[in-house]
Short mmCIF file of C-alpha atoms in Angstrom, two decimals:
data_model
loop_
_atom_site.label_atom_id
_atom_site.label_comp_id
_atom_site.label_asym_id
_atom_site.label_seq_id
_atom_site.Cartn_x
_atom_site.Cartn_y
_atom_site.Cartn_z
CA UNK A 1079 0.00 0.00 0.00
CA UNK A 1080 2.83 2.54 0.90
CA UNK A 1081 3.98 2.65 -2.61
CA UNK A 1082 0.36 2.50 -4.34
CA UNK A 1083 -2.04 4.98 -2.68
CA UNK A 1084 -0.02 7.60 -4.37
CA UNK A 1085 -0.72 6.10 -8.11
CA UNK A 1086 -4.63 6.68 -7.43
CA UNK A 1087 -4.71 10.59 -8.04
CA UNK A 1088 -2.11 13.19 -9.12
CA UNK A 1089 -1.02 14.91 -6.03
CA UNK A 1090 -2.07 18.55 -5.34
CA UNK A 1091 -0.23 21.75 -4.05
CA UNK A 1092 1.71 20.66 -0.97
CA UNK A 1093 1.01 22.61 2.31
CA UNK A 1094 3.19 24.20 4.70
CA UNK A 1095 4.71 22.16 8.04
CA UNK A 1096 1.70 22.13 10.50
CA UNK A 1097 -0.90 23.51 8.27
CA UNK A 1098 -3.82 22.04 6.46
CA UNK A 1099 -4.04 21.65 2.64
CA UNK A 1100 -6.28 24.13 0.55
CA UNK A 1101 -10.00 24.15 0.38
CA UNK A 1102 -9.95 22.41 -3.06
CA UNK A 1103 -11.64 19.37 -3.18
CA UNK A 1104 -10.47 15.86 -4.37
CA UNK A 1105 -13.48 14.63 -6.50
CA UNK A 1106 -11.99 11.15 -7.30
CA UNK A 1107 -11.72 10.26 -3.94
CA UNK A 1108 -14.74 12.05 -2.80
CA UNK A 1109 -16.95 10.20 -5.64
CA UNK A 1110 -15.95 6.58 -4.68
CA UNK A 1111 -15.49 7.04 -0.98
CA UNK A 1112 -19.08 8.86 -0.73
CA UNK A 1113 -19.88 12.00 0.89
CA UNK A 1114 -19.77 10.78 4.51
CA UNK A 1115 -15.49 9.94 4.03
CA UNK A 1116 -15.57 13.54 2.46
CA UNK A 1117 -16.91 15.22 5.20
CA UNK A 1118 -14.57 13.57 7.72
CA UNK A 1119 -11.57 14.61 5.68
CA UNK A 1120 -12.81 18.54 5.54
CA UNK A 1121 -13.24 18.25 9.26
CA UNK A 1122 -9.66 17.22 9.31
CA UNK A 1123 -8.22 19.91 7.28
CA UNK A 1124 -9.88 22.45 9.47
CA UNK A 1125 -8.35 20.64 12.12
CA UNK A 1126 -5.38 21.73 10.95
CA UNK A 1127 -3.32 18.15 9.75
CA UNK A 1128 -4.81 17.50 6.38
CA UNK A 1129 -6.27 14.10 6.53
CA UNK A 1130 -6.16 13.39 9.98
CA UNK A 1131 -2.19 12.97 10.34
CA UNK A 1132 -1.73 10.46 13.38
CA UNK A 1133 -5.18 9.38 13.69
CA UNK A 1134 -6.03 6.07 12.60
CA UNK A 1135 -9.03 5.02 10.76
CA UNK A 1136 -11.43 2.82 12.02
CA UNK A 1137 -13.73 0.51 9.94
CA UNK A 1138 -16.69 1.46 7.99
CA UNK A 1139 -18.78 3.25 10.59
CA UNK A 1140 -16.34 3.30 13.51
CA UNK A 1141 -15.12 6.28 15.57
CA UNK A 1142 -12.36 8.34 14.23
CA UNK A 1143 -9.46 9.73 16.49
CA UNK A 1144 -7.41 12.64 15.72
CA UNK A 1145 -5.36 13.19 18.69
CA UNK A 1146 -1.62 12.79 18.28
CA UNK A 1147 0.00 11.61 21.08
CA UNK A 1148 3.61 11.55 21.42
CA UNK A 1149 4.16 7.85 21.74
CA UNK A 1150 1.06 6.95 19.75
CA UNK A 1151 1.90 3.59 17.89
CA UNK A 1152 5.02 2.90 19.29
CA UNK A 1153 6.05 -0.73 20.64
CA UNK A 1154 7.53 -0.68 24.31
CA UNK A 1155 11.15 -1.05 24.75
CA UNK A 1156 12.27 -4.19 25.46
CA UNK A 1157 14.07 -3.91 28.76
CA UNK A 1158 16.95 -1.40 30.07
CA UNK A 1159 19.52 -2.01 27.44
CA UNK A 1160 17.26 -0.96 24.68
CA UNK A 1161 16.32 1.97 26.49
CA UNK A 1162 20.02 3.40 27.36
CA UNK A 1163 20.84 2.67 23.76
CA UNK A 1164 17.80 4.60 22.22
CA UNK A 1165 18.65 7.46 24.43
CA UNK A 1166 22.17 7.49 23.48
CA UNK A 1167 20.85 7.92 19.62
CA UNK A 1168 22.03 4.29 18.60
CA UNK A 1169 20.44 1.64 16.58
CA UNK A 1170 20.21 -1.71 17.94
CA UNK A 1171 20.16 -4.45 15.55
CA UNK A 1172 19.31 -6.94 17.86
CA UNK A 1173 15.70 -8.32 17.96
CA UNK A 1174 15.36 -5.91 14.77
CA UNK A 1175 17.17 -7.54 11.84
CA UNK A 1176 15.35 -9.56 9.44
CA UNK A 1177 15.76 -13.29 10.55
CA UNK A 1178 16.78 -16.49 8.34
CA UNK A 1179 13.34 -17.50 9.64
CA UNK A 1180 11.83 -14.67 7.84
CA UNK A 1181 13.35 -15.59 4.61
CA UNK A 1182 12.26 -19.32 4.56
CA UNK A 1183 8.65 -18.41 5.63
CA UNK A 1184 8.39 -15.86 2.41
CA UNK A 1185 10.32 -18.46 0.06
CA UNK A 1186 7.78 -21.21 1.28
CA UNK A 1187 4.50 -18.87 0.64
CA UNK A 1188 6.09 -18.84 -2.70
CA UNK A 1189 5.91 -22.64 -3.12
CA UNK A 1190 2.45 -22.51 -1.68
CA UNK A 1191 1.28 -20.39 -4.14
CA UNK A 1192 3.24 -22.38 -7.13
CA UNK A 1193 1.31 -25.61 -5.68
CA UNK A 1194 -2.00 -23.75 -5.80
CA UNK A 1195 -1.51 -22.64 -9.13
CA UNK A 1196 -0.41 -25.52 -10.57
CA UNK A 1197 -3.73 -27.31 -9.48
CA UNK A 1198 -5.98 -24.15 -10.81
CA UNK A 1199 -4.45 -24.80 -14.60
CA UNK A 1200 -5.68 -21.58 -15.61
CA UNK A 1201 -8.77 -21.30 -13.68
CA UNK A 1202 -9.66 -18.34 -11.68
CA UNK A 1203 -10.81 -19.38 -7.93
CA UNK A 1204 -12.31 -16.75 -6.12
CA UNK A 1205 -10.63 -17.69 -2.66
CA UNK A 1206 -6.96 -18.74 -2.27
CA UNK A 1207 -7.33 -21.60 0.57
CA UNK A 1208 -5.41 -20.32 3.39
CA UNK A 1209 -1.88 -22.23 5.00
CA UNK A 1210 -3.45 -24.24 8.19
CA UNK A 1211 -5.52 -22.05 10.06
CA UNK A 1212 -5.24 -18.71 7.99
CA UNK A 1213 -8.80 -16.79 6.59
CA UNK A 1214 -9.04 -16.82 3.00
CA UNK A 1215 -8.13 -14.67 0.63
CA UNK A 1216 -10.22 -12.90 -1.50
CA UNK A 1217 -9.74 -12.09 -5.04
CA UNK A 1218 -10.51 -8.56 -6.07
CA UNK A 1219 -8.57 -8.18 -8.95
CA UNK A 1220 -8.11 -10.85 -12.09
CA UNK A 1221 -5.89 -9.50 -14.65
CA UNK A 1222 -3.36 -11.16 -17.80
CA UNK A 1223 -0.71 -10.95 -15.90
CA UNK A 1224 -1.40 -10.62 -12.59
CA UNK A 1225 -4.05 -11.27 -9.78
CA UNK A 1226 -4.27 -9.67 -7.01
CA UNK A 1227 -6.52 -10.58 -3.43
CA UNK A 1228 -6.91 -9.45 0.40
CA UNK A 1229 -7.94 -10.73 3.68
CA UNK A 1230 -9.00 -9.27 6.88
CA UNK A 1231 -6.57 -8.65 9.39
CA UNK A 1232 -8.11 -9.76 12.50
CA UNK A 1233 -8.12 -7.10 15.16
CA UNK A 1234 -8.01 -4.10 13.16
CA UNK A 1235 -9.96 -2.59 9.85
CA UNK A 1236 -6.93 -3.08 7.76
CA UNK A 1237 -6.48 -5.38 4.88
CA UNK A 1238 -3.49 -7.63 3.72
CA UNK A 1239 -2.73 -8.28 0.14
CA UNK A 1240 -1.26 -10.57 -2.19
CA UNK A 1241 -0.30 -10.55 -5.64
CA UNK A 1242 0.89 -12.93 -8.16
CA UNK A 1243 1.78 -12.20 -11.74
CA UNK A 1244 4.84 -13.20 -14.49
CA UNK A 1245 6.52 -10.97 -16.62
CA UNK A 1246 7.87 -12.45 -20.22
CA UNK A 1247 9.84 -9.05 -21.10
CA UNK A 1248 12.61 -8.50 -18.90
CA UNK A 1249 15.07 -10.45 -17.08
CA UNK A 1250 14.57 -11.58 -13.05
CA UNK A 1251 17.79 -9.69 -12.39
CA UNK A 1252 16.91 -6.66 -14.01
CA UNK A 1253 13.45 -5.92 -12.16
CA UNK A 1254 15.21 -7.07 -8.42
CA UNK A 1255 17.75 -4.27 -9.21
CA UNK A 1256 15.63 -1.87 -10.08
CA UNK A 1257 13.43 -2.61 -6.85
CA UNK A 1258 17.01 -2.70 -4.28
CA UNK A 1259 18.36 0.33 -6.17
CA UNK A 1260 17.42 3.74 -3.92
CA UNK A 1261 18.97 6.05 -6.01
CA UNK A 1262 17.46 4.80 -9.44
CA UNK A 1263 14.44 5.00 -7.84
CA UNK A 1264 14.69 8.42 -7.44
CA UNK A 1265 14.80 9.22 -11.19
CA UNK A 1266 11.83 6.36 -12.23
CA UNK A 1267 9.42 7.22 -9.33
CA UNK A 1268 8.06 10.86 -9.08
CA UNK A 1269 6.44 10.11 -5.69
CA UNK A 1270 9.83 9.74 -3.99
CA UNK A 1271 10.61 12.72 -1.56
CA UNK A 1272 13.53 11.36 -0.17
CA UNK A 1273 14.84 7.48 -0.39
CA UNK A 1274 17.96 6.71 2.10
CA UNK A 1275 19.78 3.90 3.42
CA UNK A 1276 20.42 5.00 6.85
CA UNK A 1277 22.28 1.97 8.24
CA UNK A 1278 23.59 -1.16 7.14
CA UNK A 1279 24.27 -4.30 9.77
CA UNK A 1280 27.08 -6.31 9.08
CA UNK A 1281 25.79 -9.48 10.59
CA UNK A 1282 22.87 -10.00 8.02
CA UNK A 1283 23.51 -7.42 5.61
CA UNK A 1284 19.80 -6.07 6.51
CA UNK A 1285 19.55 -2.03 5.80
CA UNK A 1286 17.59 0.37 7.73
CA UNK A 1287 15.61 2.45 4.91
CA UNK A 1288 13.98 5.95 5.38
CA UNK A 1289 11.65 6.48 2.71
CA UNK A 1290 9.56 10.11 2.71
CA UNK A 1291 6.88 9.80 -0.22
CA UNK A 1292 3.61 11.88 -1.48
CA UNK A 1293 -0.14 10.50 -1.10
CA UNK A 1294 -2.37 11.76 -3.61
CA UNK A 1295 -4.07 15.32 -2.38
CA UNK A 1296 -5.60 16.12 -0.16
CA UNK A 1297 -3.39 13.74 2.37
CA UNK A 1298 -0.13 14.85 3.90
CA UNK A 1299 3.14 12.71 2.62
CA UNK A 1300 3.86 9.95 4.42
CA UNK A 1301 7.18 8.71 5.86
CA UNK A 1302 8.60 4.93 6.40
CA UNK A 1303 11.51 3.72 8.64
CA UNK A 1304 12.22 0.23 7.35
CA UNK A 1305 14.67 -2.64 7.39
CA UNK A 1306 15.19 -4.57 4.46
CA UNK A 1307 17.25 -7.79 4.01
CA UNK A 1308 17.49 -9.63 0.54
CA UNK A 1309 18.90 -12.95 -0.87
CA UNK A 1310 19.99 -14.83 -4.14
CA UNK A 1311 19.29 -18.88 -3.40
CA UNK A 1312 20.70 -19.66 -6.84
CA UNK A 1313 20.64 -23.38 -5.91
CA UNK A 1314 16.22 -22.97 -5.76
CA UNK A 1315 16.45 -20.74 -8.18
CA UNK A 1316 14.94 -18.25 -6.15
CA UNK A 1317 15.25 -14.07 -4.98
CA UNK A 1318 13.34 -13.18 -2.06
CA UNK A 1319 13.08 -9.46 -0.44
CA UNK A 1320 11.25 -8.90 2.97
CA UNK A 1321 10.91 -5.20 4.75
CA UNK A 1322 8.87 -4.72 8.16
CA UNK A 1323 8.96 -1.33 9.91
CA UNK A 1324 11.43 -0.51 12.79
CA UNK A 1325 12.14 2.59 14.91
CA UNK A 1326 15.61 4.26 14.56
CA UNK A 1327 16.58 6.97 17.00
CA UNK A 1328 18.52 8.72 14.00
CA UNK A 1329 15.09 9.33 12.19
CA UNK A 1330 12.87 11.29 14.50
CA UNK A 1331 9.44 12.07 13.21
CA UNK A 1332 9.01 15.46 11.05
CA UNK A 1333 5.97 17.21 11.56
CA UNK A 1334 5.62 18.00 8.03
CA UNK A 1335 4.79 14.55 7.37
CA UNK A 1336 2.87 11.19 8.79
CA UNK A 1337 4.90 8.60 10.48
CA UNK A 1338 3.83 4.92 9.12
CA UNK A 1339 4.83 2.55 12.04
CA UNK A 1340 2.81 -0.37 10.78
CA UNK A 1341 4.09 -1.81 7.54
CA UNK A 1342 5.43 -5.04 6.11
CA UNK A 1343 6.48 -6.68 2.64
CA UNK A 1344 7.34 -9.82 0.99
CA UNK A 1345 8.71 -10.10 -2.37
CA UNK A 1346 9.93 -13.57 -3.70
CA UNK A 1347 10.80 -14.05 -7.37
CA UNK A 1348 11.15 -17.44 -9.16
CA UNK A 1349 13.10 -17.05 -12.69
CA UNK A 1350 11.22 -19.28 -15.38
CA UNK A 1351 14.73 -20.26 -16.14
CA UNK A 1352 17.91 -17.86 -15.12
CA UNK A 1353 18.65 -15.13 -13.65
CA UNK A 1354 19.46 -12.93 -16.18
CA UNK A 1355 16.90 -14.94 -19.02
CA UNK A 1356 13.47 -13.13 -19.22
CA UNK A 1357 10.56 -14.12 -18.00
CA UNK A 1358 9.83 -14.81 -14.43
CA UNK A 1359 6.67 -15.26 -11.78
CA UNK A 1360 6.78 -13.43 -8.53
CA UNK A 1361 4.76 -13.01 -5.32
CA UNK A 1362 4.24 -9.81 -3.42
CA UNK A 1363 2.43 -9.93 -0.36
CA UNK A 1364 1.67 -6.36 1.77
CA UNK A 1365 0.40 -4.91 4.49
CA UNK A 1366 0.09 -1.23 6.08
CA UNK A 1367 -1.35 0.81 8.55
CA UNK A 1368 -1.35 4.46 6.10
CA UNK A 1369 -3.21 6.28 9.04
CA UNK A 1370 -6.01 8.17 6.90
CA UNK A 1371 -9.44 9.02 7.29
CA UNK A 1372 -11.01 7.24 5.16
CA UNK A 1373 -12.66 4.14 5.52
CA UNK A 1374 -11.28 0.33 5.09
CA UNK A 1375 -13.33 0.21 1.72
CA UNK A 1376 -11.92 3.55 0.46
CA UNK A 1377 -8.81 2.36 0.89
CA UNK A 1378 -8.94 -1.00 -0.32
CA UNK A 1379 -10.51 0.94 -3.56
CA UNK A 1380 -7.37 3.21 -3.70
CA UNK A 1381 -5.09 0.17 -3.50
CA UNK A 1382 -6.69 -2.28 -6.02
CA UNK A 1383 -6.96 0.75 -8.32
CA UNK A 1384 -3.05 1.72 -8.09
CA UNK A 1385 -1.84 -1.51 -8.40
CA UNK A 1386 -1.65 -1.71 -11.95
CA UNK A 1387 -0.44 2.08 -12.13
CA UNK A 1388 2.37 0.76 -9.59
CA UNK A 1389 3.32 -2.71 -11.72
CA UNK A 1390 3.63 -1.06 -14.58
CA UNK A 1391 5.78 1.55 -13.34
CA UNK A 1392 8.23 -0.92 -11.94
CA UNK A 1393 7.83 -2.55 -14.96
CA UNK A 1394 8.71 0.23 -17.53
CA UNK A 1395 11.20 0.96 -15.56
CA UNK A 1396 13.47 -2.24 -15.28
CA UNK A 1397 12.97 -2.41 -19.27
CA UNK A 1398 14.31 1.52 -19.57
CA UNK A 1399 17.53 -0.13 -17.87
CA UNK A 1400 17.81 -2.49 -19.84
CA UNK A 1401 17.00 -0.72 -23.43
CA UNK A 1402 18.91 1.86 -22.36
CA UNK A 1403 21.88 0.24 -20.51
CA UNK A 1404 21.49 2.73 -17.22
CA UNK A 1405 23.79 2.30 -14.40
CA UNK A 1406 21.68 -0.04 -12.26
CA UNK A 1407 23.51 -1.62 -9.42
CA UNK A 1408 23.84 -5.07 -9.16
CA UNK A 1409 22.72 -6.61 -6.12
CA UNK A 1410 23.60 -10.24 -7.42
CA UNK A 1411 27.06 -9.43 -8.16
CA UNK A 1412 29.61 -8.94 -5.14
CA UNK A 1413 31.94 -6.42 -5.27
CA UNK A 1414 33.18 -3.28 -3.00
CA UNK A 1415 29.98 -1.84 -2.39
CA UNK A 1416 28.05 -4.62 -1.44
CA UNK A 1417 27.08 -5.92 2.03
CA UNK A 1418 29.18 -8.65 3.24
CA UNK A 1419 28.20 -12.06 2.60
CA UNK A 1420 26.81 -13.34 6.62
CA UNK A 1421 26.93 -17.15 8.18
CA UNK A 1422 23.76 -19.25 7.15
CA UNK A 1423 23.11 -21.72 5.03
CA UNK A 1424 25.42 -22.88 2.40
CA UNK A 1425 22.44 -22.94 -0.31
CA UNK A 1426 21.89 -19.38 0.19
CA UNK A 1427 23.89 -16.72 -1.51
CA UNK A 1428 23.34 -13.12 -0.51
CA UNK A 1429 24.27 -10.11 -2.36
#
């Protein structure tokens, strides 16, 4: 979701730190979401914080909050050492990394998802059946190359989602570098306000991210503090990239924009024969808390209908690379610049 809200609607006039947006309205988003998520948002923007910056939404017909507490959102620090650390402005990578564990559990999904397909032949099922005791998934989106479903979370009026789709056109290395690359992403993606790695650990090779990106008007941007960790298992034939939010005491919140504390992201490619052959399948699953006004099924609107916007700009621009031989790093390669191999197992190769 972080990275397809802002596909929905071109993005308006941005405001000034601590001040609302501009009385103009947002009709796209006011004639799908219905005059009742309308009303809430110009209730917001008188408030002063746009579309309701640090209040969560609840579900369809739920109360609305709009208070911003200081340590609204934020998970307790786990015991003493944490605590001394975070107030002596350093990151610990303990308990934060992304695990082996992590990696296996995104790389299996993948093999689920194979299996299930496999047994469809071509069909389109309207549920995915869940792993043990998971809901199902819903499908809400059946295109040519891709399909795309949700599920509830339980305990909240957020949604997960899940995509699978193949690309014939461009090689499996070419669109994971173009995902892993920050500063190409700069130059393809126009939502981008700032993309940084703020902090690399040398254990896993997992990076800290802080990405700063625009939501489409009337909502405030929206910032993410994220660790990343990716691998290569070239003996499965297999690429998997996982991010989950984190809290780093060297990116405090800016009041000019909405801290996302509630985010997570699976991405697990499987080459239809190399690495660098085209043609590939790949899984994406999703979730994120974007902290708006609107409802769960505005939101779940403004997702299914960026997706495509979203895939296609990925898509256009890991071909651009490769038609017009940009400077792309490598993350498959090793070299200088790239994060030191760590311990694990021997069938798994990371960049």
């Amino acid at each position: 979701m972080w990275r397809l809200l802002g596909a929905v609607t071109a993005r308006g006039p941005r405001s000034a730190p601590g001040t609302g947006p501009g009385p103009r309205p947002a009709p796209l988003l006011a004639r799908h979401c219905g005059c009742a998520a309308a009303h809430r948002a110009r209730r917001a923007w008188r408030g002063g914080r746009g579309d309701g910056a640090g209040g969560a939404a609840g579900g369809a017909g739920g109360s609305w909050w709009w208070w911003r507490g200081p340590l609204r959102g934020r998970p307790a620090l786990a015991g003493p050492g944490r605590l001394m650390a975070a107030l002596a402005g350093v990151f610990v990578w303990d308990g934060q990394r992304i695990e082996e564990e992590e990696l296996r559990r995104s790389a299996q999904e993948m093999k689920h998802m194979e299996n299930l397909s496999s047994l469809a032949q071509g069909n389109s099922p309207g549920e995915l059946q869940p792993s043990e005791r998971e809901q199902r998934w819903e499908l809400i989106m059946d295109k040519k190359h891709f399909r795309l479903w949700r599920r509830p979370i339980q305990g909240s009026h957020l949604y997960q989602y899940r995509v699978f789709g193949s690309y014939t056109d461009v090689t499996p290395r070419q669109f994971f570098n173009v995902q892993l690359d920050t500063e190409y992403r700069k130059k393809w993606d126009s939502l981008v306000i700032k993309l940084d790695v703020i902090e690399r650990d040398v254990v896993t090779g997992s990076e800290v991210i802080h990405w700063v990106t625009h939501f489409p008007y009337p909502m405030y941007s929206r910032d993410y503090v994220y660790v990343r960790r990716y691998n290569v298992d070239k003996e499965n034939n297999l690429m998997v990239l996982v991010s989950r939010a984190v809290e780093h005491p060297g990116v405090p919140e800016d009041p000019e924009y909405v801290r996302v504390r509630t985010y997570e992201s699976q991405m697990v490619i499987r080459p239809h024969k190399t690495f660098d052959e085209n043609g590939f399948d790949y899984l994406l699953t999703y979730s994120d808390n974007p902290q708006t006004v609107f409802p769960r099924y505005c939101v779940s609107w403004m997702v299914s209908s960026g997706m495509p916007d979203f895939l296609e700009k990925l898509h256009s621009a890991a071909l651009k690379a490769k038609k017009m031989e940009l400077e792309v790093r490598d993350y498959l390669a090793k070299g200088p610049d790239t994060a030191p191999e760590p311990c694990g197992p021997a069938q798994l190769e990371y960049a």
